[in-house]
Every structure is written in C-alpha cells, then in structure tokens.
XYZ file of C-alpha atoms in Angstrom:
360
model
C 58.911 0.048 51.280
C 61.735 0.818 49.122
C 60.728 -1.963 46.607
C 57.199 -1.055 46.402
C 57.756 2.895 45.749
C 60.163 1.955 43.083
C 57.791 -0.737 41.481
C 55.477 2.003 41.644
C 57.655 4.783 40.005
C 58.291 1.937 37.046
C 54.668 1.504 36.356
C 53.697 4.857 36.562
C 56.851 5.602 33.785
C 55.614 2.711 31.988
C 51.652 3.523 31.872
C 50.711 3.837 28.069
C 49.070 7.486 27.475
C 45.507 8.481 27.388
C 45.032 7.352 23.678
C 46.773 4.452 22.951
C 45.512 2.573 26.246
C 43.003 0.793 24.625
C 44.565 -0.551 21.910
C 42.776 -3.678 21.103
C 39.346 -1.895 21.043
C 40.979 0.744 18.706
C 41.651 -2.161 16.510
C 37.997 -3.684 16.479
C 36.874 -0.419 15.279
C 38.522 -0.671 11.914
C 36.912 -4.020 11.424
C 33.681 -2.809 10.764
C 30.884 -4.640 8.753
C 27.331 -3.466 8.352
C 24.288 -5.707 7.532
C 21.235 -3.741 5.954
C 17.585 -4.780 5.777
C 16.393 -4.620 2.533
C 12.649 -4.382 1.406
C 11.907 -5.144 -1.677
C 8.490 -5.486 -3.452
C 7.534 -6.730 -7.519
C 10.663 -8.308 -8.025
C 12.311 -4.878 -7.043
C 14.341 -3.202 -4.703
C 12.458 -0.141 -2.670
C 14.393 3.163 -3.510
C 14.498 3.687 0.854
C 17.192 0.399 1.273
C 19.002 2.064 -0.634
C 19.220 5.131 1.706
C 20.334 2.429 4.310
C 23.213 1.568 2.359
C 24.073 5.326 1.802
C 23.895 5.223 5.375
C 26.126 2.159 6.040
C 28.140 3.934 4.115
C 28.696 6.990 6.788
C 29.719 4.231 9.356
C 32.982 3.794 8.294
C 35.183 4.745 4.864
C 35.804 0.675 5.347
C 32.906 -0.451 6.025
C 32.188 -4.089 3.809
C 28.195 -4.122 3.665
C 25.714 -6.949 3.140
C 22.138 -6.216 2.158
C 19.852 -9.375 3.867
C 17.029 -10.111 1.125
C 13.871 -12.318 2.485
C 10.723 -13.996 0.384
C 9.773 -17.104 -1.503
C 9.810 -17.538 -5.108
C 11.190 -15.757 -8.437
C 10.416 -12.504 -6.944
C 13.336 -12.751 -3.909
C 16.108 -13.874 -6.503
C 15.142 -10.836 -8.901
C 15.033 -8.489 -6.319
C 18.317 -9.784 -5.451
C 19.911 -9.638 -9.161
C 19.130 -5.682 -8.751
C 20.255 -5.393 -5.397
C 23.285 -6.430 -6.857
C 24.096 -3.557 -9.124
C 22.309 -1.033 -7.855
C 24.776 0.778 -5.927
C 28.082 0.983 -5.867
C 29.359 0.530 -1.893
C 27.156 -3.383 -1.916
C 29.887 -6.399 -1.089
C 27.451 -9.082 -0.981
C 23.829 -9.469 -1.364
C 21.953 -12.779 1.309
C 19.455 -13.891 -0.008
C 16.954 -15.945 2.219
C 14.256 -17.803 -0.043
C 11.678 -19.776 2.149
C 7.810 -19.901 2.403
C 8.474 -19.021 5.665
C 9.465 -15.437 4.660
C 6.475 -15.020 1.646
C 5.109 -12.576 3.672
C 7.191 -9.943 6.056
C 6.298 -11.205 9.303
C 8.214 -9.653 11.974
C 8.973 -12.544 14.026
C 10.479 -14.956 11.513
C 12.486 -11.645 10.433
C 13.760 -10.984 13.720
C 15.187 -14.930 13.973
C 16.238 -14.503 10.887
C 18.389 -11.261 11.592
C 19.590 -13.228 14.720
C 20.235 -16.419 12.887
C 22.533 -14.476 9.834
C 24.311 -12.233 12.683
C 25.699 -15.599 14.312
C 26.997 -16.550 11.252
C 28.183 -13.320 9.652
C 29.471 -11.291 13.120
C 27.943 -7.646 12.205
C 29.190 -4.599 13.888
C 26.384 -3.088 12.541
C 22.518 -3.975 11.845
C 20.792 -1.279 9.875
C 16.794 -0.836 8.649
C 15.031 2.007 7.491
C 12.364 4.001 10.153
C 9.497 3.400 8.392
C 7.213 0.595 9.618
C 9.287 -2.608 7.759
C 12.052 -1.784 10.211
C 10.441 -0.968 13.275
C 8.939 -3.883 13.509
C 11.383 -6.109 12.808
C 14.522 -4.611 14.663
C 13.353 -4.172 18.074
C 12.844 -7.934 18.134
C 15.569 -8.408 16.489
C 17.192 -6.453 19.039
C 15.895 -8.906 22.211
C 17.133 -11.494 20.764
C 20.693 -9.965 20.262
C 20.446 -8.870 23.452
C 21.019 -5.327 22.414
C 19.434 -1.833 22.987
C 18.928 -0.014 19.059
C 19.119 3.674 18.175
C 15.854 4.939 16.352
C 15.288 7.500 13.692
C 18.942 8.363 13.278
C 19.550 11.486 11.074
C 22.936 11.884 10.715
C 26.010 9.572 11.397
C 28.927 11.156 13.188
C 31.581 8.332 13.538
C 30.932 4.261 13.904
C 29.517 4.872 17.198
C 28.147 8.424 17.126
C 25.150 9.185 16.019
C 22.257 11.937 15.820
C 18.686 11.766 16.447
C 15.731 13.789 16.667
C 13.695 14.207 20.029
C 11.045 16.154 21.395
C 8.632 15.968 18.521
C 11.989 17.460 16.527
C 12.733 20.807 17.918
C 15.896 19.439 19.393
C 18.763 17.288 18.143
C 20.318 14.363 20.440
C 23.551 13.337 19.923
C 23.958 9.505 20.831
C 27.302 7.614 21.234
C 27.049 3.895 21.549
C 28.729 2.155 23.766
C 26.642 -1.639 24.216
C 28.235 -4.726 22.643
C 27.926 -5.839 18.796
C 26.406 -5.433 16.835
C 25.443 -1.331 17.425
C 21.323 -1.383 15.996
C 20.561 1.433 13.883
C 17.038 2.800 12.287
C 17.605 5.820 9.831
C 15.450 8.267 8.339
C 15.390 7.703 4.901
C 15.075 11.119 3.681
C 18.435 12.279 6.102
C 20.452 9.900 3.667
C 19.502 10.575 0.162
C 21.187 8.555 -2.822
C 23.710 10.151 -4.755
C 23.896 9.796 -8.649
C 26.066 7.085 -9.469
C 28.775 8.442 -12.275
C 29.805 6.144 -15.596
C 33.231 5.520 -13.445
C 32.216 4.244 -10.033
C 28.746 2.190 -11.424
C 29.214 -1.255 -9.948
C 29.810 -4.821 -11.603
C 28.009 -6.301 -9.150
C 28.374 -8.051 -5.962
C 28.167 -11.812 -5.180
C 24.845 -12.981 -4.451
C 24.425 -15.895 -1.442
C 22.073 -17.706 0.092
C 21.731 -17.974 3.488
C 21.601 -21.383 4.977
C 18.135 -21.700 6.850
C 19.291 -25.443 8.454
C 19.223 -24.307 11.193
C 15.950 -22.527 11.130
C 13.288 -23.353 13.701
C 9.704 -24.597 12.199
C 8.272 -22.529 14.607
C 9.621 -19.111 13.419
C 6.370 -17.706 12.620
C 5.446 -16.986 16.316
C 1.654 -16.036 17.103
C 1.046 -13.280 14.028
C -0.139 -14.115 10.512
C -0.524 -12.626 7.182
C -4.555 -11.873 6.508
C -4.307 -9.647 3.351
C -3.035 -6.769 1.857
C -4.921 -3.880 0.889
C -3.645 -1.564 -1.015
C -5.195 1.580 -3.769
C -4.801 0.951 -7.327
C -3.707 4.846 -8.124
C -1.226 5.834 -10.245
C 0.184 8.961 -7.524
C 3.514 7.722 -6.179
C 4.394 6.376 -2.963
C 4.522 9.427 -0.219
C 7.320 8.614 1.320
C 9.689 8.634 -1.762
C 7.602 11.339 -3.997
C 9.192 14.871 -5.237
C 5.831 16.608 -4.274
C 3.621 15.996 -2.177
C 0.101 17.800 -1.827
C -1.144 17.868 1.772
C -4.581 18.451 3.276
C -5.538 19.016 6.917
C -8.999 19.698 9.069
C -9.641 22.845 6.578
C -10.757 20.859 4.327
C -13.892 19.942 6.490
C -15.219 16.683 4.938
C -13.745 13.617 2.746
C -15.601 14.948 -0.168
C -13.797 18.213 -0.358
C -10.472 16.548 0.234
C -11.030 15.305 -3.119
C -9.601 19.113 -4.386
C -6.482 17.777 -2.713
C -6.308 14.152 -4.534
C -7.453 16.396 -7.884
C -4.519 18.486 -7.344
C -1.987 16.105 -7.013
C -2.983 14.282 -9.544
C -2.383 17.378 -11.885
C 1.132 18.168 -10.880
C 1.686 14.322 -10.470
C 2.155 14.547 -6.661
C 1.497 12.297 -3.830
C -1.263 13.508 -1.372
C -0.939 13.481 2.056
C -2.947 14.480 5.242
C -2.339 15.587 9.178
C -3.305 13.800 11.782
C -6.624 15.715 12.417
C -7.840 14.520 8.797
C -7.083 11.394 9.311
C -8.622 11.189 12.582
C -11.712 13.433 11.087
C -12.211 9.825 8.369
C -11.044 12.586 5.357
C -8.335 9.734 4.384
C -6.715 6.454 5.417
C -3.918 6.998 8.342
C -1.238 5.679 5.545
C -1.379 9.142 3.946
C -0.493 10.833 7.462
C 2.308 13.030 7.592
C 3.829 13.725 10.886
C 5.789 12.126 13.397
C 3.200 9.391 14.159
C 2.598 9.216 10.935
C 5.607 9.314 7.567
C 8.340 11.265 7.618
C 8.950 13.362 4.191
C 11.209 15.677 2.458
C 10.372 15.785 -0.665
C 11.492 19.097 -3.595
C 8.175 20.776 -3.286
C 5.679 20.120 -0.114
C 2.153 21.917 -0.639
C 0.198 22.306 2.509
C -3.507 23.317 2.453
C -5.786 24.306 5.329
C -2.693 22.486 7.778
C -2.157 24.588 11.259
C 1.291 23.490 11.713
C 1.316 21.244 14.910
C 4.093 20.276 16.409
C 3.786 16.678 15.515
C 2.877 17.658 11.812
C 6.484 19.957 11.419
C 8.695 16.792 12.548
C 6.772 14.731 9.311
C 7.654 17.664 6.932
C 10.153 20.758 8.232
C 12.949 18.831 6.091
C 11.277 19.489 2.691
C 13.523 21.459 0.275
C 10.488 23.894 -0.844
C 7.355 24.483 1.680
C 4.037 26.422 0.180
C 1.418 26.925 2.952
C -1.948 28.322 2.055
C -4.121 28.927 5.657
C -6.993 31.588 5.707
C -5.049 31.662 9.472
C -1.962 34.765 9.124
C -1.046 33.718 12.314
C -0.896 29.424 11.682
C 2.647 27.970 12.899
C 2.760 26.482 9.557
C 3.943 30.135 7.628
C 7.040 30.191 10.210
C 8.454 27.285 8.105
C 6.910 28.026 5.286
C 9.545 29.170 2.343
C 5.724 30.931 0.257
C 3.045 31.328 2.295
C -0.450 32.592 1.163
C -3.197 33.781 3.113
C -6.640 33.025 1.494
C -9.610 30.449 1.539
C -8.453 26.867 0.199
C -11.572 26.919 -1.125
C -10.769 29.915 -3.920
C -7.275 29.031 -4.113
C -7.312 25.045 -5.078
C -10.196 25.329 -8.371
C -7.959 28.662 -9.227
C -4.761 26.106 -8.849
C -6.427 23.781 -10.567
C -8.217 25.989 -13.384
C -4.104 27.562 -14.518
C -1.729 24.339 -14.118
C -1.858 22.229 -17.094
C -2.749 18.538 -17.249
C -0.158 16.340 -17.058
C 1.652 14.888 -19.840
C-alpha cells in the first residue's frame, strides 16, 4: 500500500501541466499547409479564387499555400502562369491537365482532390462558396471521410471558424476537431483581396504538373456535360461587381424589369433580383441575390421594389452602401439601408435614367 501511495505521489508530481500535456499535437498544429481549389475561365484565374488564397493566409502565418487548377490544353496552362504571379502568398501552383477536366464536373474534380490530398497530405483544403465549391467539396470530403465546414466568414485560428446561421441573423463559432484535412468553403465577400504593394509583388510561384497515372478511367461518374448557356453582355459579374442594381416583385413584370437593366448599363453595374422576381419569371435564376442565390458585397447596392425578406438580406447586407426605393415606408429593407426613398419606383427610375449621364 505504501508503494502504491508513493507511485501515485510521483505520478502527480511529474504530470505535465494542462498547457503542455499534448506537445505532439501542438507541434503538428504548427505544420500548416493549405490546398486551394481554384477556378479559371478563358485562360484567366477567377477573382474569387484569389479571395480563397486570402482566406488561406488567415489560417496561419506559416501557411504553405498550394493552388490547384484543372482543365485541358492551353487554357489551363495560361491560367496557371497567371496564378503563379497573382498573389505573393502562393507557394506553388498544381496543374491537372487532362481531357477529363475539360469541363468542371464534380465527380472527376472530387477524385482529383482525393488524389492530390494523398500525395500532398495537406492540413486544410479551401474552396469558395459558389456553385463550383459547393458542388465539389462535399464529394471530396466524403471520399476523405471528413466533415466540411461551409460558408465561413471569419477564420479565428487554424481550427476555429465563424459562419452564419439562421439566414445570417446569427454567427456561430465552430471548432474543428476531426482528422486532417480540415475542409472549408468561404464566402469571398468576407475575404477581400488587399492591394499588393510594389515591395511585395510576387516573383512567381513554381508550377508543377499533378501525376495522374493512378487516376481512374471511370472518374466521370454518372454526370456528363451537356452545354453552357450564357448571356452576351458587357455588364460585370454579379458576384464581383462594385455596383449592383437589384429589382424585386414590385416591378410587376419582365418588361418592367428592363428599366433595372437600363439603369445598370448607365452605372456600369451588375443586375440582381430577388427570389420573388426570379420565381415570377422576370429574370433567370442566376441573377438571384440571397441565401439561396448569390452572396454579394459591392461598394453600392441599389434595391428597387425590394421588400427585404430575411433570405434576401442574408445575401446583400454586407454591402458598403445600401440604397433602397420602395413605396412601403415599413418595408424591412429600410432597416438595413444607408439611404432610403419612399416613392414609386416607376417614377424614380425614369428620373434617374434621365439625370444620370451615359457611362463613358
């Protein structure tokens, strides 16, 4: 009994403190490497992907960031050359050049992420919260047997993140405690790309080709590319535009919605719409702003005939300046608007079209 008591006393005396009880885990946490899933189009890296790099930089100061591009032919190689020198935090650019990636289908992309993770052993994998990331990341997470964290708006540490819940009315702090990799989708509007000073301009990260020798022939799965339909317009992209002009159900018809398009053209702005306007058939659903549409945070957001439903506010309330026009003085949109006008939009918009000069 005396020996047992002595052993217990020695155990308590030599037991490490709570701050140093898991030295192995703390040493692993310092080794942080992130794989960013990047989008490209027409040989150029999409701006959203650079925001994902900014988010990856927030994970850790000593983070090694690799950018993954997939495609076929000259377009993906051009995008890789641009990506290598687009931001100073990028350590390397990985290129998967194959006919299997001619179109960004989810199944081959998910298997590619699984393959690259096996080769690189990254601690984090980040994609944007657009259709690209939402399509690929859950499938890749299932292959890697981990749980992804979606719609991250703030990174507080290597495994602690903030994401909105209840249609953006509350923010939830999440701590990831699972196995590597920690997989995230981020809202690009929450991670703006800072201007690059002349002193910190990148020299160009090395470009490496992904070894696809073990990539399966049946990687395309059950989906196939049919076609891409897009509008020929000079208006900026809704997700990255500096000015967004949005119309709601108050416009009453698709014909009347053309007033919004004319105003957007004069301002050099993107066109947005509420879910009600999309459901009514005024515009296609790729213009929808809101929780179930696109999340935007432009310098100026102009809302005409928008009541301000919770799901719409979740997609635009981070805009720098919000201007609302509605004939209902009690419309919820006025609660978040910086400037509001109670009036008939069928009188206000024609007056704006008359007084705003043509964009040069």
